[in-house]
GROMACS .gro file of C-alpha atoms in nm:
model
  397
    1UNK     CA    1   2.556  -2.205   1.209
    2UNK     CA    2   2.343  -1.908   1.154
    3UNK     CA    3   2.534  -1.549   1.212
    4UNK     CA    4   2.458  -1.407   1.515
    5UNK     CA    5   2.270  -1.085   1.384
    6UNK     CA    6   2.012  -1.321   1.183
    7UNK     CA    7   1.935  -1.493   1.524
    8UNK     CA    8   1.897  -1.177   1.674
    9UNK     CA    9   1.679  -1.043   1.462
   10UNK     CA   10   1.438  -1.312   1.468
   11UNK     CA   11   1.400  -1.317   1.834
   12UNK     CA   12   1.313  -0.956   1.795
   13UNK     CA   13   1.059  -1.003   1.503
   14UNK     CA   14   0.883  -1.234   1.818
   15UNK     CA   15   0.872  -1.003   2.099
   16UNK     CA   16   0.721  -0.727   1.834
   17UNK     CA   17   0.474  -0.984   1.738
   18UNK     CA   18   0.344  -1.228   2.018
   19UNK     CA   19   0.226  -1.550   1.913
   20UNK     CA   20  -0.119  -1.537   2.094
   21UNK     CA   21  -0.101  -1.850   2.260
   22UNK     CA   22  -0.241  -1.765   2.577
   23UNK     CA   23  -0.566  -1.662   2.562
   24UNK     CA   24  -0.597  -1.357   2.749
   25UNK     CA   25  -0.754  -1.068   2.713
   26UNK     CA   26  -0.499  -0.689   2.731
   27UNK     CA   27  -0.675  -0.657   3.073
   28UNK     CA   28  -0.662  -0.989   3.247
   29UNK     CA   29  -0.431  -1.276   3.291
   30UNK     CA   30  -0.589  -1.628   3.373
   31UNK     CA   31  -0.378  -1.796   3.656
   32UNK     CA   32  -0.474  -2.203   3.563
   33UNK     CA   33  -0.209  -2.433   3.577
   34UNK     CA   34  -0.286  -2.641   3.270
   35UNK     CA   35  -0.245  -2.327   3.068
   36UNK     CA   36   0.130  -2.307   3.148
   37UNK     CA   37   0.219  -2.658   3.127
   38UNK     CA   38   0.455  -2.615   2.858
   39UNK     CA   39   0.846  -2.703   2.836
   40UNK     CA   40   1.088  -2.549   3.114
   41UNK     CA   41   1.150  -2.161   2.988
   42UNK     CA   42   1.504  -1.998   2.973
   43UNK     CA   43   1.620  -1.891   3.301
   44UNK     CA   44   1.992  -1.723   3.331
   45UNK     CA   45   2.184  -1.845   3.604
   46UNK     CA   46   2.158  -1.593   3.871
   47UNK     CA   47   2.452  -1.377   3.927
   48UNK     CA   48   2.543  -1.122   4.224
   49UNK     CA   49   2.571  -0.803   4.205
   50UNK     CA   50   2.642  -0.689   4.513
   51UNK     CA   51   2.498  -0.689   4.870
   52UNK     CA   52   2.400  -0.435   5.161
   53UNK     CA   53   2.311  -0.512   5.495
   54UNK     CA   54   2.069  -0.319   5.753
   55UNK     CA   55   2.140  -0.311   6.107
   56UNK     CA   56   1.950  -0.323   6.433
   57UNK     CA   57   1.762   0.026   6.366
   58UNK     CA   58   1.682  -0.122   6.045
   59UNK     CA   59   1.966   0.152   5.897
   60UNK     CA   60   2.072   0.086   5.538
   61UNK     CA   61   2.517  -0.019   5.495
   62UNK     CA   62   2.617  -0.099   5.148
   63UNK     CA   63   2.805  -0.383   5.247
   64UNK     CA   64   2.783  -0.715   5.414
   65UNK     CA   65   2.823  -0.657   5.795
   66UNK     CA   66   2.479  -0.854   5.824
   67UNK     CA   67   2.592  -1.175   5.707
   68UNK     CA   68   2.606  -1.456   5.925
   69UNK     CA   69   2.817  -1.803   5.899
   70UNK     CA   70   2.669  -2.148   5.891
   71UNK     CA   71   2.778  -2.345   6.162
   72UNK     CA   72   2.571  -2.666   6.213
   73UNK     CA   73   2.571  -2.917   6.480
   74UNK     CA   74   2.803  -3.142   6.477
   75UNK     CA   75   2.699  -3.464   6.261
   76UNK     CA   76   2.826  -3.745   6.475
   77UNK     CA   77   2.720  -3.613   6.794
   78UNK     CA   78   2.365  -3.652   6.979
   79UNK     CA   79   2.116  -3.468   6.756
   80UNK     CA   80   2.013  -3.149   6.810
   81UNK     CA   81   1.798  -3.004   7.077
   82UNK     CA   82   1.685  -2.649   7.051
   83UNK     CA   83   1.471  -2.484   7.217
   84UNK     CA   84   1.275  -2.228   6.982
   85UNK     CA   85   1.068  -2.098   7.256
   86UNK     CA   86   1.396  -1.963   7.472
   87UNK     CA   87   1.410  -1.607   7.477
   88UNK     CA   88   1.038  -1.566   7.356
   89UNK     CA   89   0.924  -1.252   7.410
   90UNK     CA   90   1.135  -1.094   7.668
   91UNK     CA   91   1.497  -1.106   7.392
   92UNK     CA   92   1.262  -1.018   7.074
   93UNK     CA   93   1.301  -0.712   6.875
   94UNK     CA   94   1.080  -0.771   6.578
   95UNK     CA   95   1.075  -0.529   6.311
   96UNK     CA   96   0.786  -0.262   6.310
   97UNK     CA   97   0.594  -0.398   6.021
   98UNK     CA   98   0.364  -0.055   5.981
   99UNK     CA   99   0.652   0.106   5.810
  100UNK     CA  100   0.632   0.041   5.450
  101UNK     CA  101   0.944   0.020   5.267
  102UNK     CA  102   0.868  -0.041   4.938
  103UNK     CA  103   1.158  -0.113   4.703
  104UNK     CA  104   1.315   0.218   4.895
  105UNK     CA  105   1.628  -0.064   5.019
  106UNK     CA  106   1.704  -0.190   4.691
  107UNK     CA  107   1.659   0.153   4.517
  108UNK     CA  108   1.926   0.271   4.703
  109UNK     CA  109   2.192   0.008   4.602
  110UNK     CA  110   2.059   0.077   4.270
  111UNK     CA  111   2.154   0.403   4.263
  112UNK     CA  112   2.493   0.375   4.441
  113UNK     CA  113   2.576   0.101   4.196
  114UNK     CA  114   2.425   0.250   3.878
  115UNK     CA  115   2.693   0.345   3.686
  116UNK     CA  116   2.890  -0.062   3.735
  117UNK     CA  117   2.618  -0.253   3.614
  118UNK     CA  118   2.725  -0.547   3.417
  119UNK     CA  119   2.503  -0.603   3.053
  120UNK     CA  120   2.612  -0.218   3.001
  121UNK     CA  121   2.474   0.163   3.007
  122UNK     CA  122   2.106   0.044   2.813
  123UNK     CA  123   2.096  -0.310   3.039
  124UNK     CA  124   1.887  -0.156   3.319
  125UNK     CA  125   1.651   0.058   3.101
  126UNK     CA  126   1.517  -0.286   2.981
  127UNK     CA  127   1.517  -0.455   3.319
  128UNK     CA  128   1.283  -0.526   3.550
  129UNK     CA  129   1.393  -0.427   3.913
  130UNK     CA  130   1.157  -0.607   4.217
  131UNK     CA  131   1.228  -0.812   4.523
  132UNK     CA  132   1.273  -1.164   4.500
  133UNK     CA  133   0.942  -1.204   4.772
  134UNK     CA  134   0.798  -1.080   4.496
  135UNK     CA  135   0.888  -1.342   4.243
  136UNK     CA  136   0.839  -1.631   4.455
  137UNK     CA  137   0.453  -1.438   4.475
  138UNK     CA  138   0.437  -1.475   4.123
  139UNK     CA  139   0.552  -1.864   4.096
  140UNK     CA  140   0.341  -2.036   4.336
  141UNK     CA  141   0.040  -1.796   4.179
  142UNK     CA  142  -0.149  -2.119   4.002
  143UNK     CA  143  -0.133  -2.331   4.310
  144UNK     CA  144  -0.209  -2.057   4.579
  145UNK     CA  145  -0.558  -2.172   4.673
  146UNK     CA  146  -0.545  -1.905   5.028
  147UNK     CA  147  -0.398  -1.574   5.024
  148UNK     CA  148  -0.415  -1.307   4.702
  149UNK     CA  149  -0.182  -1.064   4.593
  150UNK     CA  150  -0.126  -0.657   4.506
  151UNK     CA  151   0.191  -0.577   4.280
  152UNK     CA  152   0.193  -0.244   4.198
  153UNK     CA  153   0.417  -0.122   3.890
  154UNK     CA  154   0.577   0.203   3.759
  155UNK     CA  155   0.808   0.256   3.462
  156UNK     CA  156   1.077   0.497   3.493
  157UNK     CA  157   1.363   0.552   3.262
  158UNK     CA  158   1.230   0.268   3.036
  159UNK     CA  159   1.285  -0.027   3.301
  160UNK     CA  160   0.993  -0.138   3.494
  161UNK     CA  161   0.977  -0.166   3.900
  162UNK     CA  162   0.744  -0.399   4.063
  163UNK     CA  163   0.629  -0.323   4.432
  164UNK     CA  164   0.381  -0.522   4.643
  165UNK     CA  165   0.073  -0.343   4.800
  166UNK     CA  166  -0.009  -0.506   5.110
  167UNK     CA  167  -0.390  -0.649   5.050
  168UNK     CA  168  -0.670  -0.549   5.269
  169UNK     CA  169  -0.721  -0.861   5.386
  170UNK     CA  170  -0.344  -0.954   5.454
  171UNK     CA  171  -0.351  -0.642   5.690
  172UNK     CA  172  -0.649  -0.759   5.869
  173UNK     CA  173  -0.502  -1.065   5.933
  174UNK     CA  174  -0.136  -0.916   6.025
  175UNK     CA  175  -0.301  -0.696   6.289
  176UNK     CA  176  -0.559  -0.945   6.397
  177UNK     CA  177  -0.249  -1.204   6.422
  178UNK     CA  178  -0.299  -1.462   6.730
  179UNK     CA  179  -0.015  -1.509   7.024
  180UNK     CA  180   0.069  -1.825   6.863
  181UNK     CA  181   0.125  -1.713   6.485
  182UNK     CA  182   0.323  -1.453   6.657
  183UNK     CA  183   0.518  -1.733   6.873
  184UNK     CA  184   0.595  -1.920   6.506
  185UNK     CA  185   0.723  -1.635   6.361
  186UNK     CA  186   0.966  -1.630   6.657
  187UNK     CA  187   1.065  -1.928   6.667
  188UNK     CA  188   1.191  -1.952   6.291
  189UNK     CA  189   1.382  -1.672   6.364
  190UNK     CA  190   1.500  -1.814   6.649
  191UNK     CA  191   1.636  -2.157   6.453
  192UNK     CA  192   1.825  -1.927   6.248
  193UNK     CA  193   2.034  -1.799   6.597
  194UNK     CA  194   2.070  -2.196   6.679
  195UNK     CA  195   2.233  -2.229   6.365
  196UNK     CA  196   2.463  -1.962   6.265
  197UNK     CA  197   2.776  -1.769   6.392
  198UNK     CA  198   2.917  -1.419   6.366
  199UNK     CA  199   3.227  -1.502   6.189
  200UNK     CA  200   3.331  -1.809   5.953
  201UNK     CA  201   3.462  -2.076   6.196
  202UNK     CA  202   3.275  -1.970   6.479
  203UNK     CA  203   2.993  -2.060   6.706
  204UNK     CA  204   2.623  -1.994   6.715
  205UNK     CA  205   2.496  -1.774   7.028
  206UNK     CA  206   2.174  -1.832   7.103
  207UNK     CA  207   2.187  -1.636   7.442
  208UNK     CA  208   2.128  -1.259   7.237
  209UNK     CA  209   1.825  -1.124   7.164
  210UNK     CA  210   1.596  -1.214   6.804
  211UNK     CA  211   1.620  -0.865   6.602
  212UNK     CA  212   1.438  -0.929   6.306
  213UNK     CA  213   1.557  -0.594   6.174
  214UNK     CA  214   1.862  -0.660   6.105
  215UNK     CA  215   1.908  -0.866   5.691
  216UNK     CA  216   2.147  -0.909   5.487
  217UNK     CA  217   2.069  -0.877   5.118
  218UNK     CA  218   2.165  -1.011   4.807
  219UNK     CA  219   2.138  -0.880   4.500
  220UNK     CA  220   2.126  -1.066   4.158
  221UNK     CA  221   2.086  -1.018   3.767
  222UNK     CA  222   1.867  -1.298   3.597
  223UNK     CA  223   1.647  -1.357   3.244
  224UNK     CA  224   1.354  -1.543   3.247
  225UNK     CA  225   1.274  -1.549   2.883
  226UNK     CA  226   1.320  -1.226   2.697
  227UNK     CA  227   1.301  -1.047   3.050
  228UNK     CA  228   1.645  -0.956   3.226
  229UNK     CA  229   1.547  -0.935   3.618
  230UNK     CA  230   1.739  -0.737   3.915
  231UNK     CA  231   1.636  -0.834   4.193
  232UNK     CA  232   1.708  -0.863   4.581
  233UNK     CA  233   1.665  -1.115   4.874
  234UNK     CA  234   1.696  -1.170   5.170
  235UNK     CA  235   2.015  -1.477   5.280
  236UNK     CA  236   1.983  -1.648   5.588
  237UNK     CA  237   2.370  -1.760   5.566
  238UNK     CA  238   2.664  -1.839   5.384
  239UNK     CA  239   2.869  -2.169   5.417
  240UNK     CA  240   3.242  -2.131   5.449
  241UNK     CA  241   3.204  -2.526   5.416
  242UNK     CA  242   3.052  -2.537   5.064
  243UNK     CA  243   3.181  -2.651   4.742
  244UNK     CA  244   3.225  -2.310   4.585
  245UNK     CA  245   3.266  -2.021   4.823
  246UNK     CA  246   3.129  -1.809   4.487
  247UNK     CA  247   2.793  -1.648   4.614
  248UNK     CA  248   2.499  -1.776   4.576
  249UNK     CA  249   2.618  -2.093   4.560
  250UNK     CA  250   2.736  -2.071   4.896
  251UNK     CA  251   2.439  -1.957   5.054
  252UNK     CA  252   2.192  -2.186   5.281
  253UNK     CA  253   1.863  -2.101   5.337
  254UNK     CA  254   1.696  -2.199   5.691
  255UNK     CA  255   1.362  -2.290   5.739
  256UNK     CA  256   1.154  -2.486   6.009
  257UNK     CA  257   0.868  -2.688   6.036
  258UNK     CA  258   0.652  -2.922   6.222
  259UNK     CA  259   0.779  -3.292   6.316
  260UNK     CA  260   0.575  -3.525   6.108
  261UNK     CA  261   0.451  -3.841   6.163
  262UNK     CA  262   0.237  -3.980   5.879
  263UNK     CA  263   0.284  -4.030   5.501
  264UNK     CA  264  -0.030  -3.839   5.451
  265UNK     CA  265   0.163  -3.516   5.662
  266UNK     CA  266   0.479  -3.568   5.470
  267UNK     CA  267   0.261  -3.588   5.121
  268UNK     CA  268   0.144  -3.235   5.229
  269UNK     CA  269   0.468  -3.084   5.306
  270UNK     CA  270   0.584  -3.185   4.985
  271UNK     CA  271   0.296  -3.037   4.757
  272UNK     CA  272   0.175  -2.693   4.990
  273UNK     CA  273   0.492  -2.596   5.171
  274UNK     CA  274   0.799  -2.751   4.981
  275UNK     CA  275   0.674  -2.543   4.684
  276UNK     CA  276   0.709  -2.204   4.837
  277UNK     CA  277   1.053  -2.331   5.010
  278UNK     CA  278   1.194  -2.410   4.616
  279UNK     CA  279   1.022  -2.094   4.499
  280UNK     CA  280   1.223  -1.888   4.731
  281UNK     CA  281   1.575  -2.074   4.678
  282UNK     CA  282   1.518  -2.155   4.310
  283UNK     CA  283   1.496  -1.801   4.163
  284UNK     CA  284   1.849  -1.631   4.351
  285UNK     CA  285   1.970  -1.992   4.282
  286UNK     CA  286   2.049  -2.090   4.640
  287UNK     CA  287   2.157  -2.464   4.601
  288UNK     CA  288   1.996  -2.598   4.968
  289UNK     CA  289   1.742  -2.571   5.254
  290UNK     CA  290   1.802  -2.642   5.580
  291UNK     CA  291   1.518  -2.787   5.808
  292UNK     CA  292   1.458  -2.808   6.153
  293UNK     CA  293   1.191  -3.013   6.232
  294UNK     CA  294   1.033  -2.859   6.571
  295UNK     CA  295   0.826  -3.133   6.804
  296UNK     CA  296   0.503  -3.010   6.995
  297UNK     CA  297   0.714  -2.870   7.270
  298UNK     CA  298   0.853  -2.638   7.035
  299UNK     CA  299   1.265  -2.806   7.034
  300UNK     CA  300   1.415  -2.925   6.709
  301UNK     CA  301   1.519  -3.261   6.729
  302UNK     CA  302   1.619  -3.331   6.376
  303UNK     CA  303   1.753  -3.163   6.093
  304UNK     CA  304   1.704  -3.265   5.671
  305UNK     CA  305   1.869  -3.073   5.380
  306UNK     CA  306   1.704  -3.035   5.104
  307UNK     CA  307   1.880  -2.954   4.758
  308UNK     CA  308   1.673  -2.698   4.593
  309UNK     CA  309   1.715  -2.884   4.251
  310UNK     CA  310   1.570  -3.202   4.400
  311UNK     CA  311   1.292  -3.060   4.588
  312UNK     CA  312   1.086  -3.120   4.258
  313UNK     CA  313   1.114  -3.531   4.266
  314UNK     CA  314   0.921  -3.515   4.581
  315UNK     CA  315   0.593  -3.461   4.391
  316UNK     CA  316   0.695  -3.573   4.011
  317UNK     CA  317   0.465  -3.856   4.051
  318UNK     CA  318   0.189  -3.666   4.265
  319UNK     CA  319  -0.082  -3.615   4.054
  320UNK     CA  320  -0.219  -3.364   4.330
  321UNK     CA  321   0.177  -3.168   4.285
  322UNK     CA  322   0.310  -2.909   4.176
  323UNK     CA  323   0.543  -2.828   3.871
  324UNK     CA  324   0.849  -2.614   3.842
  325UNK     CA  325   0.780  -2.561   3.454
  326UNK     CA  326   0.413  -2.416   3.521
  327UNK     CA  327   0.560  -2.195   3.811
  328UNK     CA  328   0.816  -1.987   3.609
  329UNK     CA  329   0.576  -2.019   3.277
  330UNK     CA  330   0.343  -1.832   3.431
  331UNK     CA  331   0.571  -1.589   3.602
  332UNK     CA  332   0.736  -1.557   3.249
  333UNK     CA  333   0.372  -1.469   3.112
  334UNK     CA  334   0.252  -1.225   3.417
  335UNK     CA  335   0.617  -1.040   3.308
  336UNK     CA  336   0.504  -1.013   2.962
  337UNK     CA  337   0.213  -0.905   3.086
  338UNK     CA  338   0.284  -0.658   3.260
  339UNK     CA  339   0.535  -0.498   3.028
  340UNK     CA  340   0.274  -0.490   2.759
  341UNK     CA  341   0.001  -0.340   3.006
  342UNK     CA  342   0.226  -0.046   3.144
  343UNK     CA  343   0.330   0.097   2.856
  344UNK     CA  344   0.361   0.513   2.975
  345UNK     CA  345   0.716   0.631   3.140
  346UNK     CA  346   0.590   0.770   3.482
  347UNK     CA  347   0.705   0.750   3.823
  348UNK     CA  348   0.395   0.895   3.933
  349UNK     CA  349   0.175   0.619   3.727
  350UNK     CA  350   0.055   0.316   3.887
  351UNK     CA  351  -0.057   0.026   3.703
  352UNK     CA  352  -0.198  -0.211   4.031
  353UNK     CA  353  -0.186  -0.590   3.916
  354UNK     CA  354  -0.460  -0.771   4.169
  355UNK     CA  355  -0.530  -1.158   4.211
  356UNK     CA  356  -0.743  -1.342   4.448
  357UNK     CA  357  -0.743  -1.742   4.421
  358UNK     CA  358  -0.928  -1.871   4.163
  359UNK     CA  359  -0.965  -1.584   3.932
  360UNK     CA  360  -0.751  -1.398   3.688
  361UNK     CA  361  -0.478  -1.144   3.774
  362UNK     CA  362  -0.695  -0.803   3.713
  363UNK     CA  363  -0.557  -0.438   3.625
  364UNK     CA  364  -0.666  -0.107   3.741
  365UNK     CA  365  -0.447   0.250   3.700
  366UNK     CA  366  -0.371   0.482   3.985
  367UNK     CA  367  -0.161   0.814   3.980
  368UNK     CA  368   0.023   0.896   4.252
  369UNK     CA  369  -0.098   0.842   4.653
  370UNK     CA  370  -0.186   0.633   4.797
  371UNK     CA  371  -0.005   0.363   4.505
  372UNK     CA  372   0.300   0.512   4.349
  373UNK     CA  373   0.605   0.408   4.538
  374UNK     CA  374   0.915   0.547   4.369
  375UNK     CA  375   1.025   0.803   4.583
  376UNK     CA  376   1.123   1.130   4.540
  377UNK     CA  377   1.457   1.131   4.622
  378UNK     CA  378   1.523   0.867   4.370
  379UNK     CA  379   1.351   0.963   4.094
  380UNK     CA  380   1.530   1.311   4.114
  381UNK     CA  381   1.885   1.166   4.161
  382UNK     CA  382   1.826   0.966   3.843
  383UNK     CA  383   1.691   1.213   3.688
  384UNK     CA  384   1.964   1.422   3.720
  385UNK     CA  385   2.169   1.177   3.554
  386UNK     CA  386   1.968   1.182   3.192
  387UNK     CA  387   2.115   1.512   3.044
  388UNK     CA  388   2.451   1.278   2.926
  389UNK     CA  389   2.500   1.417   2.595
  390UNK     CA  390   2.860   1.487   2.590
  391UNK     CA  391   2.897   1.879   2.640
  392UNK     CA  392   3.102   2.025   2.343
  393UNK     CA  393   3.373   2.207   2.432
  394UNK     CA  394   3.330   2.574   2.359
  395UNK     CA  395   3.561   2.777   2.128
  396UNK     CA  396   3.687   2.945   2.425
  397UNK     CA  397   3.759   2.656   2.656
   0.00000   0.00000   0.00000
């Protein structure tokens, strides 16, 4: 076996000197499939950190007051009927979606929890810190044939933050949203009510009002390739049921979706919507999703689990599918990417990554409004850390 140092080394001499395998150009990245085909790349088994909650006012608690219990129907009873609709809109409290929040949530765990970070002082000055939305952005990126994409980025004490810009045309179509997108929305959030309680053991209450304010987070250390990644998401639940209580193998994710009745229907769901479902649960490492499938009416009738690690099979022989390998290829080369594009150590400096379906993610530079996102209060607090050269002690003291 080689020593450890030699191995080192070498992985070093590659990151200084990039094989140029892909062939893009220092201002664009091309987004095809076919050029990220290769084998699986190193991804570290997500890890938490830690976890913060925020409440019905959408105020920030460093703990995990949000989190909510899994508590399905029982199996051997009649299946399930619930109604999504109930409650719609007169017990809704959904969040005020004008207010940008940037990574401002995150940013503040980071900087209560800055001085306990696992991998040591240098780990986070090498890291890149982002929300796992935004990761699960990057993945489905070379299948995503409808909406584009803004990620704006800023290095700051050496590690590199990653915060999406809401597109022009996603706003249009937030604000321009019809009574029944708005109705959908609910009604997800509503399945989540059906199927979780307050406390371990206990039972769901769907008679309360939908407050889509209130999350509880989860925050993780990964590596995809040479890139360590801390990042945070959003957890539907925990099971007190599941093999290993040890989070986030314990977590469920919750999703629904329409009844279907055809292969053709079921062939879709696999290759358009199961892809973003095992984007989202892959990269925390969230072992299942839970379906309801909602009939016209808008009840759920049935329920399906779906392992995140088998969601893949579904498609494996669907020439028309998609492919796990390509998915974190490419976010492992838009990482790269990006690292070797923003190169200056600025809060103030934007570097705004753009992609719209079939074309190549695009680069311009911005310096501070309406782009740069790391806000004040942070940047001074960790700022005010830097000076930690160990103060000699005077001849006096």
């Amino acid at each position: 076996m080689e020593p450890r140092g030699t191995k080192r080394r070498a992985e070093k001499t590659e990151v200084a000197e990039p094989r140029n395998k892909l062939p893009y150009s220092a201002s664009s990245l091309p987004t095809e499939p076919a050029l990220y085909s290769g084998p699986f790349p190193f991804y570290r088994r997500p890890s938490e950190l830690g976890r913060f909650s925020l409440d019905a006012q959408r105020q920030y608690h460093g703990d995990a007051r949000a989190l909510r219990y899994y508590s399905p129907p029982p199996t051997n009873g009649p299946g399930p009927e619930f109604d999504l609709r109930d409650g719609y809109p007169d017990r809704y409290q959904p969040r005020d979606e004008e207010v940008r929040e940037g990574l401002d949530h995150l940013l503040r765990w980071l900087l209560e929890h800055r001085g306990q970070l696992e991998g040591g002082p240098g780990w986070l000055a090498g890291a890149i810190v982002t929300w796992r939305g935004h990761l699960t952005k990057l993945l489905t990126t070379p299948y995503e044939r409808q909406e584009g994409w803004q990620l704006a980025a800023s290095r700051f004490q050496g590690t590199l933050y990653l915060s999406e810009v809401e597109t022009p045309a996603a706003r249009a179509q937030r604000l321009a949203r019809p009574p029944l997108l708005r109705e959908l929305m609910y009604m997800g959030y509503k399945f989540e009510q059906y199927m979780c309680a307050d406390k371990p053991g206990g039972s769901p209450d769907p008679s309360g009002e939908v407050n889509t304010n209130i999350a509880f987070c989860s925050v993780l250390r990964s590596r995809l390739g040479n890139h360590p990644l801390l990042f945070s998401g959003e957890v539907d639940c925990t099971d007190p049921q599941a093999p290993s209580t040890q989070p986030p193998t314990c977590y469920v994710e919750l999703k629904t979706s329409k009844e279907m009745y055809s292969p053709g229907q079921w062939r879709s769901f696999y290759r358009h919507k199961l892809l973003k479902w095992w984007a989202q649960s892959f990269l925390p490492g969230v072992p299942k999703v839970v379906a309801g499938f909602r009939n016209p009416e808008g009840f759920v009738c049935s329920l399906k689990t779906f392992p995140t690690m088998e969601m893949f099979e579904h498609v494996r022989n669907d020439r028309d599918g998609w492919n796990p390998s390509v998915c974190m290829n490419f976010c492992a080369a838009f990482l790269s990417f990006a690292q070797s594009t923003v190169v200056q150590d600025d809060s103030r400096l934007v570097h705004l990554f753009s992609w719209e379906p079939g074309g190549p993610v695009t680069v311009s530079v911005h310096q501070d409004a309406p782009y740069a996102f790391l806000p004040m209060w942070y940047v001074e607090a960790m700022t005010q850390d830097l000076p930690s050269v160990p103060k000699t002690p005077s001849p006096t003291e």
